[in-house]
PDB file of C-alpha atoms in Angstrom:
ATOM      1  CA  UNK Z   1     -10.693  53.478  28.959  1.00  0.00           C
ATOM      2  CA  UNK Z   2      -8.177  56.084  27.462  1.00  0.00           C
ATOM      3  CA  UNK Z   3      -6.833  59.030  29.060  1.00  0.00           C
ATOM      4  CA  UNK Z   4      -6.751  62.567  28.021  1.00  0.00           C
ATOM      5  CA  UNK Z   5      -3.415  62.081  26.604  1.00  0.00           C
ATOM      6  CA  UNK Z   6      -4.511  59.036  24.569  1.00  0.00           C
ATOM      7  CA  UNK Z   7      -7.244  60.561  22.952  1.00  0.00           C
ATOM      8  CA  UNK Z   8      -5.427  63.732  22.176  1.00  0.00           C
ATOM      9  CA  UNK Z   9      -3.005  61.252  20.379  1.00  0.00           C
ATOM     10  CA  UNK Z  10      -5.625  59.232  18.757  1.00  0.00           C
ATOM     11  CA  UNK Z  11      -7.383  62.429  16.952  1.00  0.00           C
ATOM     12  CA  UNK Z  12      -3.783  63.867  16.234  1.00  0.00           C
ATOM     13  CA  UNK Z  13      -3.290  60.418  14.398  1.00  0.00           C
ATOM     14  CA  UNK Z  14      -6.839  60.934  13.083  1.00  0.00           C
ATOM     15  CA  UNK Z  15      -6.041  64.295  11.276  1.00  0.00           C
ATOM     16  CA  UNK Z  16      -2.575  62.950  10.090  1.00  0.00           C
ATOM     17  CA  UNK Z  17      -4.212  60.241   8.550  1.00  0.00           C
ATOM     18  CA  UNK Z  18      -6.328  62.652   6.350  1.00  0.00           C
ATOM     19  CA  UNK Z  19      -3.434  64.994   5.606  1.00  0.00           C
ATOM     20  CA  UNK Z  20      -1.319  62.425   4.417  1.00  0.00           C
ATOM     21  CA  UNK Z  21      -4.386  60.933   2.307  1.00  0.00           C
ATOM     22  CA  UNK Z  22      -4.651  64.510   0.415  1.00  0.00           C
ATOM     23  CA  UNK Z  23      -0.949  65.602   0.582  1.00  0.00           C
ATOM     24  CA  UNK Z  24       0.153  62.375  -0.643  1.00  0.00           C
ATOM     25  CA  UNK Z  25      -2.628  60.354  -2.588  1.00  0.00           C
ATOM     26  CA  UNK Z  26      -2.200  56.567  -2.842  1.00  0.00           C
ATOM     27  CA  UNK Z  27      -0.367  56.437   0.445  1.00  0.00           C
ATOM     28  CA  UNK Z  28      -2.438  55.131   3.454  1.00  0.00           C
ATOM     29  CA  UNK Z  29      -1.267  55.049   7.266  1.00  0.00           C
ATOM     30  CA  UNK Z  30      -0.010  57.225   9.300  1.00  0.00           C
ATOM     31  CA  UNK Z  31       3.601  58.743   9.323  1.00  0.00           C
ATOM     32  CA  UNK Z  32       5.535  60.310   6.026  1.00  0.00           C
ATOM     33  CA  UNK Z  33       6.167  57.363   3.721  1.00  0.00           C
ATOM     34  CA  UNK Z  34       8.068  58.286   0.780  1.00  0.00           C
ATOM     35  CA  UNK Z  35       7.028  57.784  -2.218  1.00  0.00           C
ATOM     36  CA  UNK Z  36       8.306  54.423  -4.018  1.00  0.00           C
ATOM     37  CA  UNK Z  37       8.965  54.063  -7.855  1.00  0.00           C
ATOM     38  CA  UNK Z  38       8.238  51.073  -9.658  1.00  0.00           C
ATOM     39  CA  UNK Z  39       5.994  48.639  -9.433  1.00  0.00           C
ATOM     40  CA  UNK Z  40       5.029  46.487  -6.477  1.00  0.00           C
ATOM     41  CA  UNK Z  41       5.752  42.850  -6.093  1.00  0.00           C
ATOM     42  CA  UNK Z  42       4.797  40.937  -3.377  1.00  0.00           C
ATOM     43  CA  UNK Z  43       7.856  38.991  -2.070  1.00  0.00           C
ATOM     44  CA  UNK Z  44       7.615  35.679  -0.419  1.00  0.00           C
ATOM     45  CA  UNK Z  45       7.101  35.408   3.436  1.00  0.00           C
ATOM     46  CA  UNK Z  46      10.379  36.774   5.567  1.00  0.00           C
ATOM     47  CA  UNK Z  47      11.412  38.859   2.948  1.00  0.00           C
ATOM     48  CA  UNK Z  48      12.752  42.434   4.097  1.00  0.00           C
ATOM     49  CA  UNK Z  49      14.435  45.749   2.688  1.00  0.00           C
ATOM     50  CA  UNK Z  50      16.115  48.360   4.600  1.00  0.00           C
ATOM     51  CA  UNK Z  51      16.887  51.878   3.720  1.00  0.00           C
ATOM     52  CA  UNK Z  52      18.912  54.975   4.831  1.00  0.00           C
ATOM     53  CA  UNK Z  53      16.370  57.697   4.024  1.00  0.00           C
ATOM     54  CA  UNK Z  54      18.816  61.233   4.056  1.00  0.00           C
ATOM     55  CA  UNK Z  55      17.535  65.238   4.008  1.00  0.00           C
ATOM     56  CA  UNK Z  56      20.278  67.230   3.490  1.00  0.00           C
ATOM     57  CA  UNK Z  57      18.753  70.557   3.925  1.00  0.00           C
ATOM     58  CA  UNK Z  58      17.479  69.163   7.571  1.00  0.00           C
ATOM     59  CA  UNK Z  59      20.760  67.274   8.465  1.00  0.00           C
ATOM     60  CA  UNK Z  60      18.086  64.345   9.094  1.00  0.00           C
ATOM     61  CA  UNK Z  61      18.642  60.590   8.492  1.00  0.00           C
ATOM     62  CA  UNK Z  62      16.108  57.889   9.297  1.00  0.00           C
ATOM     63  CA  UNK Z  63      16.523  54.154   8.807  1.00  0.00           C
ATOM     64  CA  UNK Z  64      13.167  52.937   7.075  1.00  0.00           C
ATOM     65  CA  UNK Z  65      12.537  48.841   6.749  1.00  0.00           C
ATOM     66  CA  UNK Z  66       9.813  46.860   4.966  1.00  0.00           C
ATOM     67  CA  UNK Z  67       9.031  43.672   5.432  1.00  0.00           C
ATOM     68  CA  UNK Z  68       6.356  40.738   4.677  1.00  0.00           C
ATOM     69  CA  UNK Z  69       6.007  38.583   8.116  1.00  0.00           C
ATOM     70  CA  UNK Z  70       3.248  36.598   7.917  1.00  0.00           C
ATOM     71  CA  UNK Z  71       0.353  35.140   5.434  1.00  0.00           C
ATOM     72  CA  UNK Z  72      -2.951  34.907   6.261  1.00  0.00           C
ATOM     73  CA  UNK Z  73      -6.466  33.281   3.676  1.00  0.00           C
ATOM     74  CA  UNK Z  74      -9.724  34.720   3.808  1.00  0.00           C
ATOM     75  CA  UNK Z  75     -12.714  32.607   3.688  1.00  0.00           C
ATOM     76  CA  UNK Z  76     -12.742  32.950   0.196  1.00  0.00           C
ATOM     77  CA  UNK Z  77      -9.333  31.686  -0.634  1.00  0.00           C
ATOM     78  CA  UNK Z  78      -7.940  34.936  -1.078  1.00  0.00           C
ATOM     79  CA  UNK Z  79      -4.407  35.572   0.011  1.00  0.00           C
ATOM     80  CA  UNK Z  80      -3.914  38.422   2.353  1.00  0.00           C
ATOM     81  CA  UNK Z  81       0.028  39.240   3.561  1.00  0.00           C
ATOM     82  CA  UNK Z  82       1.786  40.862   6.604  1.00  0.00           C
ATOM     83  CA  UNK Z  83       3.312  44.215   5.814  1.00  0.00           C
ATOM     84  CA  UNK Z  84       5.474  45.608   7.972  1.00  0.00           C
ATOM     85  CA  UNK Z  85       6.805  49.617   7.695  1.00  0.00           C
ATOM     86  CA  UNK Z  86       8.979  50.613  10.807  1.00  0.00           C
ATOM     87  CA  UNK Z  87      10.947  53.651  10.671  1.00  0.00           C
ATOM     88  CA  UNK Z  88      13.868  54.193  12.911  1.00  0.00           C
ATOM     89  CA  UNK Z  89      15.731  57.701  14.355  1.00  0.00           C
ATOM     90  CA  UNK Z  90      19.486  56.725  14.871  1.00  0.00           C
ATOM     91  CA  UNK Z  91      19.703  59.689  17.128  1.00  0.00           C
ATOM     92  CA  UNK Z  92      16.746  59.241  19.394  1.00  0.00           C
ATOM     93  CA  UNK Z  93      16.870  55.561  18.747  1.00  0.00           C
ATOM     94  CA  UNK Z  94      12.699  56.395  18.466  1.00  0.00           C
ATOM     95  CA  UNK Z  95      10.825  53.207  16.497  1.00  0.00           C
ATOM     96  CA  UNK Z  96       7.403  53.507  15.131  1.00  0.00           C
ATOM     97  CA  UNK Z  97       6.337  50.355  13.304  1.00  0.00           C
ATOM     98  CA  UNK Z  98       2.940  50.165  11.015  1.00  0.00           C
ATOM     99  CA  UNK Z  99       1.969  46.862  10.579  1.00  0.00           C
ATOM    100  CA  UNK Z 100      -1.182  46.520   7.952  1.00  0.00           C
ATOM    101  CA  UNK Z 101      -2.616  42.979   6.393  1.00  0.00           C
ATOM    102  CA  UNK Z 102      -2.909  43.952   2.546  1.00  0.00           C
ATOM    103  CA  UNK Z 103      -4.104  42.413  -0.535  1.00  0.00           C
ATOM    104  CA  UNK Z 104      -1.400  43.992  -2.902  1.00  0.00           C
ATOM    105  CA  UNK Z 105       0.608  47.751  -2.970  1.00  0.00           C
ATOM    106  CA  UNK Z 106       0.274  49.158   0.331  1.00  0.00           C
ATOM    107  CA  UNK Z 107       0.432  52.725  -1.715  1.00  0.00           C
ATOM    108  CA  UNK Z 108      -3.089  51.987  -3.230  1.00  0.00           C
ATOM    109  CA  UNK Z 109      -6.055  52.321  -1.797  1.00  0.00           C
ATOM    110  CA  UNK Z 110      -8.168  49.468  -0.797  1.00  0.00           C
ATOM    111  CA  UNK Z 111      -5.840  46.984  -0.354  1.00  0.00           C
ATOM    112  CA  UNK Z 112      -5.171  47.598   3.433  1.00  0.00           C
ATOM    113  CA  UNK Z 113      -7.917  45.076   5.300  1.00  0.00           C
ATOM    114  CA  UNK Z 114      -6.215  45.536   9.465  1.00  0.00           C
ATOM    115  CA  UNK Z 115      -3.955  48.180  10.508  1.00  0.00           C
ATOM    116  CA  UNK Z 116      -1.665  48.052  13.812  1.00  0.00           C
ATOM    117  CA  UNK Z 117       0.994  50.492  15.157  1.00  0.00           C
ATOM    118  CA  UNK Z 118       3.191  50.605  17.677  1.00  0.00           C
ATOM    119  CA  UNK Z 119       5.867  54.053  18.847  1.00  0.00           C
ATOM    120  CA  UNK Z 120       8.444  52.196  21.114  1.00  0.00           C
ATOM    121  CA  UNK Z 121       7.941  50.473  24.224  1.00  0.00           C
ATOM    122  CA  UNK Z 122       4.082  51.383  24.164  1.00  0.00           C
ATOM    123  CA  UNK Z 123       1.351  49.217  23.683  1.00  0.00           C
ATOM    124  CA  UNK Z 124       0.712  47.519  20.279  1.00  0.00           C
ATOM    125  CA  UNK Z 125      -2.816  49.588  18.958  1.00  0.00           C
ATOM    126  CA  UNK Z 126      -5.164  48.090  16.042  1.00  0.00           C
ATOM    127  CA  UNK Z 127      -7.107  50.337  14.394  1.00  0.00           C
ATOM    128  CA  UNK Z 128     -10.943  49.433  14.432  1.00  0.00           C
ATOM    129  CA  UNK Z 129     -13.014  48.899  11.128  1.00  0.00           C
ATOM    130  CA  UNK Z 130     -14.705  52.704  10.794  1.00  0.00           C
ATOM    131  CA  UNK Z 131     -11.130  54.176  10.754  1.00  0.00           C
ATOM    132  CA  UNK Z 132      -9.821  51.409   8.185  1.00  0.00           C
ATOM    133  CA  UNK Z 133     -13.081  52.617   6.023  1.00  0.00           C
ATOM    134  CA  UNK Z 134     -11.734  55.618   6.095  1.00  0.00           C
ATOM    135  CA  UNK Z 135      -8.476  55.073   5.436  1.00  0.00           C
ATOM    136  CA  UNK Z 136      -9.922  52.662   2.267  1.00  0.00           C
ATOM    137  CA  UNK Z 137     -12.421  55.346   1.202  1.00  0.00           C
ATOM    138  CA  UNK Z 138     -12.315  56.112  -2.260  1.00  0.00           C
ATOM    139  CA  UNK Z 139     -10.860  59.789  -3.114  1.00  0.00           C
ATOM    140  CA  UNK Z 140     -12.965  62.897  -3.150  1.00  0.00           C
ATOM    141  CA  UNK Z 141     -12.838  64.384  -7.437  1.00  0.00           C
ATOM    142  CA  UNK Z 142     -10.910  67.394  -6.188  1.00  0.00           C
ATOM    143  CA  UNK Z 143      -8.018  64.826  -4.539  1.00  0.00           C
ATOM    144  CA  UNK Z 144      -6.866  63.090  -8.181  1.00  0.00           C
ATOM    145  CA  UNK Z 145      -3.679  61.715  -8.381  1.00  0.00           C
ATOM    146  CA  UNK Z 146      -1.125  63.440 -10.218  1.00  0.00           C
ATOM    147  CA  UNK Z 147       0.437  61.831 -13.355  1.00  0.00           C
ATOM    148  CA  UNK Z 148       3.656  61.119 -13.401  1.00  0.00           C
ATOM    149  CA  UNK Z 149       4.797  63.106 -16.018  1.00  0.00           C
ATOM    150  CA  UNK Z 150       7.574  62.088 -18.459  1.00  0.00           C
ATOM    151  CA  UNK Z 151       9.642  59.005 -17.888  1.00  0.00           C
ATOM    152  CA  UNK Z 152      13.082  58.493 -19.186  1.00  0.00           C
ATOM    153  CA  UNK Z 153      15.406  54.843 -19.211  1.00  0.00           C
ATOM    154  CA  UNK Z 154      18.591  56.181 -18.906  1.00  0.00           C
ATOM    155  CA  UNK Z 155      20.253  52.871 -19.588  1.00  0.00           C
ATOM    156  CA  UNK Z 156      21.905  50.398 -17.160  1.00  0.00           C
ATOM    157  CA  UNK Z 157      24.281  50.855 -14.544  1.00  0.00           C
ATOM    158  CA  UNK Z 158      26.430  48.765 -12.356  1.00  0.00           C
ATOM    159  CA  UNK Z 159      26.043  50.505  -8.482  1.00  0.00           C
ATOM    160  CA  UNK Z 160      27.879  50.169  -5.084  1.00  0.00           C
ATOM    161  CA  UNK Z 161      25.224  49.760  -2.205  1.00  0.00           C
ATOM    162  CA  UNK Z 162      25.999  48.715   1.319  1.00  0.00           C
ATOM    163  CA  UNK Z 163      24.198  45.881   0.212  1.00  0.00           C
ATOM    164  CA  UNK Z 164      26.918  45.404  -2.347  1.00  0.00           C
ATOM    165  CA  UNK Z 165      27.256  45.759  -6.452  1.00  0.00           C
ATOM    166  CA  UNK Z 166      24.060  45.989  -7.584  1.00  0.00           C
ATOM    167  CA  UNK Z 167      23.157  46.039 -11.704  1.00  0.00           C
ATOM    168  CA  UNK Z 168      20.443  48.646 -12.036  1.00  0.00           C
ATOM    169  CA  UNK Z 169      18.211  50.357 -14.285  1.00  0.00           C
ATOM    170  CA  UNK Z 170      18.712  54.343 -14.291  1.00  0.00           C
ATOM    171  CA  UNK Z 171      15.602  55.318 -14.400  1.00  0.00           C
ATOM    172  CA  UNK Z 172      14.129  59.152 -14.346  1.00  0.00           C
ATOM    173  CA  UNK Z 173      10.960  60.372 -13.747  1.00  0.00           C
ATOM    174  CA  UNK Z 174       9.949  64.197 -14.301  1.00  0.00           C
ATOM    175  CA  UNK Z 175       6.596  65.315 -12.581  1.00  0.00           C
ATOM    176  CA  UNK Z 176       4.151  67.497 -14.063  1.00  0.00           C
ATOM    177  CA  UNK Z 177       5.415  70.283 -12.342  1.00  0.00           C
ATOM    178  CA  UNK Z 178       8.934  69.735 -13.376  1.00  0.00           C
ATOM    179  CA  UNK Z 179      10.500  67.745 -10.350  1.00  0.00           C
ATOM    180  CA  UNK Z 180      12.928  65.359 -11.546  1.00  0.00           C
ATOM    181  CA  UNK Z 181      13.406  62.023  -9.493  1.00  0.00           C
ATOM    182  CA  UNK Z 182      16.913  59.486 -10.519  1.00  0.00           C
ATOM    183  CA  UNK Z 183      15.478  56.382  -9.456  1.00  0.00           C
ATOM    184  CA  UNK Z 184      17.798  53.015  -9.543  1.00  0.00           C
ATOM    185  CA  UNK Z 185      15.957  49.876  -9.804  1.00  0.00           C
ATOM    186  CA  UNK Z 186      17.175  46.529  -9.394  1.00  0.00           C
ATOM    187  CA  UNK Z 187      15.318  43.140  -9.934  1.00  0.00           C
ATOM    188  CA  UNK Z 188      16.996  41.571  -6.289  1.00  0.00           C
ATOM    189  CA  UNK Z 189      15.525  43.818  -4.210  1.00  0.00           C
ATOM    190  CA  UNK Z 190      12.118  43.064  -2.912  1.00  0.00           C
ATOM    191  CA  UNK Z 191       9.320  44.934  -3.305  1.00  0.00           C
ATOM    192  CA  UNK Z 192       9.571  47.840  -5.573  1.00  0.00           C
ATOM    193  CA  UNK Z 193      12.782  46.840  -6.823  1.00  0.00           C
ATOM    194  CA  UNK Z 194      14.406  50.012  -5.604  1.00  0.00           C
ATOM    195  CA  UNK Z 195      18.413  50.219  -4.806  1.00  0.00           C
ATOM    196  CA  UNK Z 196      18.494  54.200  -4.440  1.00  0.00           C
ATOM    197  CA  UNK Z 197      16.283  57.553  -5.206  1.00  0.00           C
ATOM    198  CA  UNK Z 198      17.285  60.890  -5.201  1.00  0.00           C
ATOM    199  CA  UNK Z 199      14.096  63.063  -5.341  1.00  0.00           C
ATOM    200  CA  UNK Z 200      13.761  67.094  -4.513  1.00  0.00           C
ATOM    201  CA  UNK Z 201      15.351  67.432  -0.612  1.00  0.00           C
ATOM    202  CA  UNK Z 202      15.623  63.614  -0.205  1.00  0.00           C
ATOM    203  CA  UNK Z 203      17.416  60.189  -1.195  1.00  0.00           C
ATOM    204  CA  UNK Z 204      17.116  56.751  -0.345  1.00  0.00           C
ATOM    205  CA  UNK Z 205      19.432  53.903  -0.545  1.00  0.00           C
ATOM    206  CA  UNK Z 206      18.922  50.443  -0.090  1.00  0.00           C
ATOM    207  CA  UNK Z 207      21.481  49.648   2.840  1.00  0.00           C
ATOM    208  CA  UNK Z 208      20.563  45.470   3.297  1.00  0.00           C
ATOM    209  CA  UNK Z 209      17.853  42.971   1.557  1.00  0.00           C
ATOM    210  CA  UNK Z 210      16.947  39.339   2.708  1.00  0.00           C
ATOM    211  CA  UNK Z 211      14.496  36.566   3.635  1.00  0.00           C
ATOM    212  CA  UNK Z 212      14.768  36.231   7.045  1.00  0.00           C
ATOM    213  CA  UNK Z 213      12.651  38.943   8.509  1.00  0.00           C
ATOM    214  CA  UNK Z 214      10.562  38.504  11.620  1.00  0.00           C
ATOM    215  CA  UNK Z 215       7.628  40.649  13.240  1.00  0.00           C
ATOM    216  CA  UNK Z 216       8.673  43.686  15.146  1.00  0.00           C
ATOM    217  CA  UNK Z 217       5.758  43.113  16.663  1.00  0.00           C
ATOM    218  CA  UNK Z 218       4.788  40.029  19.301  1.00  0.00           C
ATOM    219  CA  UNK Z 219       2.369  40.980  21.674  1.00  0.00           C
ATOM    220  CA  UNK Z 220      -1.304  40.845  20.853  1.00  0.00           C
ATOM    221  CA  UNK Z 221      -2.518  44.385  20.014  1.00  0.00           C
ATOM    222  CA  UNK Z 222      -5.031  46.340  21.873  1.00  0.00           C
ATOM    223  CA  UNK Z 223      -8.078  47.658  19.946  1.00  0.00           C
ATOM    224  CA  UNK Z 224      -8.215  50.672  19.892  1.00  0.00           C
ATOM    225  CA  UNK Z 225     -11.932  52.174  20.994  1.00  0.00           C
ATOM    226  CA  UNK Z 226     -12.660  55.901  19.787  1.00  0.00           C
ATOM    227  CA  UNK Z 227     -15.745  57.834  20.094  1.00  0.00           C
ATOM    228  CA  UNK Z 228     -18.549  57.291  17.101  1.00  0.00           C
ATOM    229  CA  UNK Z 229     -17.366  58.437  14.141  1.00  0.00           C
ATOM    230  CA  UNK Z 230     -20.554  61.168  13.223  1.00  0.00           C
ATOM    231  CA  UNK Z 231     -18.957  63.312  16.156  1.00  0.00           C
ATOM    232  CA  UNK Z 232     -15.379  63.330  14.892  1.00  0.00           C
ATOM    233  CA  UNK Z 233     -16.149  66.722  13.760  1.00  0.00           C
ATOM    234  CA  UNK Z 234     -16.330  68.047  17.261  1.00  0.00           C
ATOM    235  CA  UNK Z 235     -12.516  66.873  17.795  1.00  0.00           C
ATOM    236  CA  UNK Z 236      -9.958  70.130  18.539  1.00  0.00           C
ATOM    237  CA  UNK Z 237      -7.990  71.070  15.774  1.00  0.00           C
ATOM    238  CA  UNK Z 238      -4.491  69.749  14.593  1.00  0.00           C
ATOM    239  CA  UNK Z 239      -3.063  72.829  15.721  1.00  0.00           C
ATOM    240  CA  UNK Z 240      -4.447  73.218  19.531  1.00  0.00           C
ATOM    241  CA  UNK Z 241      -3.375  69.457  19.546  1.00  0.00           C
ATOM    242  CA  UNK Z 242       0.234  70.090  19.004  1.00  0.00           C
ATOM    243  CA  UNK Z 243      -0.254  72.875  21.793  1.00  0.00           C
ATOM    244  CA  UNK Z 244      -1.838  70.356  23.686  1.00  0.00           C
ATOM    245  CA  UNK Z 245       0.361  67.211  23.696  1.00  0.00           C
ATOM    246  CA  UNK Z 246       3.753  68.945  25.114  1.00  0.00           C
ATOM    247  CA  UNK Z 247       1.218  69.690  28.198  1.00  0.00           C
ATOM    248  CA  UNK Z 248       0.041  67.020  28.993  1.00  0.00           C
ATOM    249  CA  UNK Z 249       2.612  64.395  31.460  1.00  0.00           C
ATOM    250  CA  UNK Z 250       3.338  61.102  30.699  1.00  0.00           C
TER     251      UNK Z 250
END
């Protein structure tokens, strides 16, 4: 049984999950994963890729690392893969890992099958099926992904990561609305191949790659229970939760 403060953090996750679906289509979970240019390969088992994600205008810098830790075959034969997102503060030293079993881009709908998170010290949680439904649910006509716009191939270009010399394609995308995001992409680095963005208010450099990568996360998760989804309406609002949660003690 979950206390008040549990359940005021479970619907607060609730409603981020749905603002994150419609503010950023194509990107399930919780949290505010950037977007990722490129297209998504699934790398071999132990395979990682850590960033340095930077806002200037904030002064913020969070560490962000993805990583494939496990394999797992449905009845069927089909191969299903453990994704790992985990997002570090270097000042508050705060973790928050996502951990989610998926059939192919993590970014796409439908391909997430188990979800599990876990903020720090705190108790592993698995999401149960009707909130991974929702999370998979196809998107409402009025939530359409935006097109990417124009993209340019600027040519290649030999860059200096912490991760060392990489040789990269300058890439540049320009949004429909006239956003214009450098992207460098480099074939070594798992995943989405990406060595460093610079988008509007944020960049993202790859700081170390490898093969070696192990689960963040050990203990057996709790599932999580939640009340029937037909009276989710009757939750508070997002905004008399964030009132709430500073109220209530640990």
């Amino acid at each position: 049984m979950f206390n008040k403060k549990s359940l005021l953090w479970l619907c607060l996750f609730f409603f981020l999950v749905q603002i994150t679906s419609a503010q950023m289509p194509g990107i399930p979970g919780p949290g505010n994963m950037p977007k990722m240019f490129g297209e998504f390969k699934m790398p071999q088992v132990g395979s990682y890729a850590e960033y340095k994600m930077t806002y200037p205008s904030e002064k913020v810098e969070t560490i962000v690392k993805m990583s494939i830790v496990g394999k797992e075959k449905t009845p069927d034969g089909k191969e299903l893969y453990w994704y790992e997102y985990q997002t570090t503060d270097p000042k508050t030293e705060n973790i928050d890992i996502v951990k989610m079993l998926i059939s192919g881009d993590p970014q796409k709908k439908g391909t997430i099958n188990r979800m599990i998170f876990k903020h720090n010290q705190d108790k592993a949680m698995e999401l149960p099926e009707e909130m991974m439904r929702m999370i998979n649910a196809p998107m409402k006509k009025e939530e359409k992904i935006k097109k990417e716009g124009e993209v340019k191939n600027l040519g290649k270009e030999k860059m200096q990561t912490p991760a060392g010399i990489l040789e990269c394609f300058h890439m540049q995308y320009v949004s429909e609305n006239k956003e214009v995001s450098d992207v460098w992409q480099a074939k070594e680095v798992p995943f989405f191949g990406l060595a460093k963005s610079v988008t509007q208010g944020m960049s993202m450099e790859i700081q170390k790659f490898g093969k070696d990568a192990k689960s963040a996360i050990t203990e057996e998760p709790q599932k999580l229970v939640i009340p029937r989804t037909e009276k989710m309406e009757q939750a508070p609002g997002i905004d008399t939760l964030k009132k709430e949660l500073p109220k209530i003690p640990k």
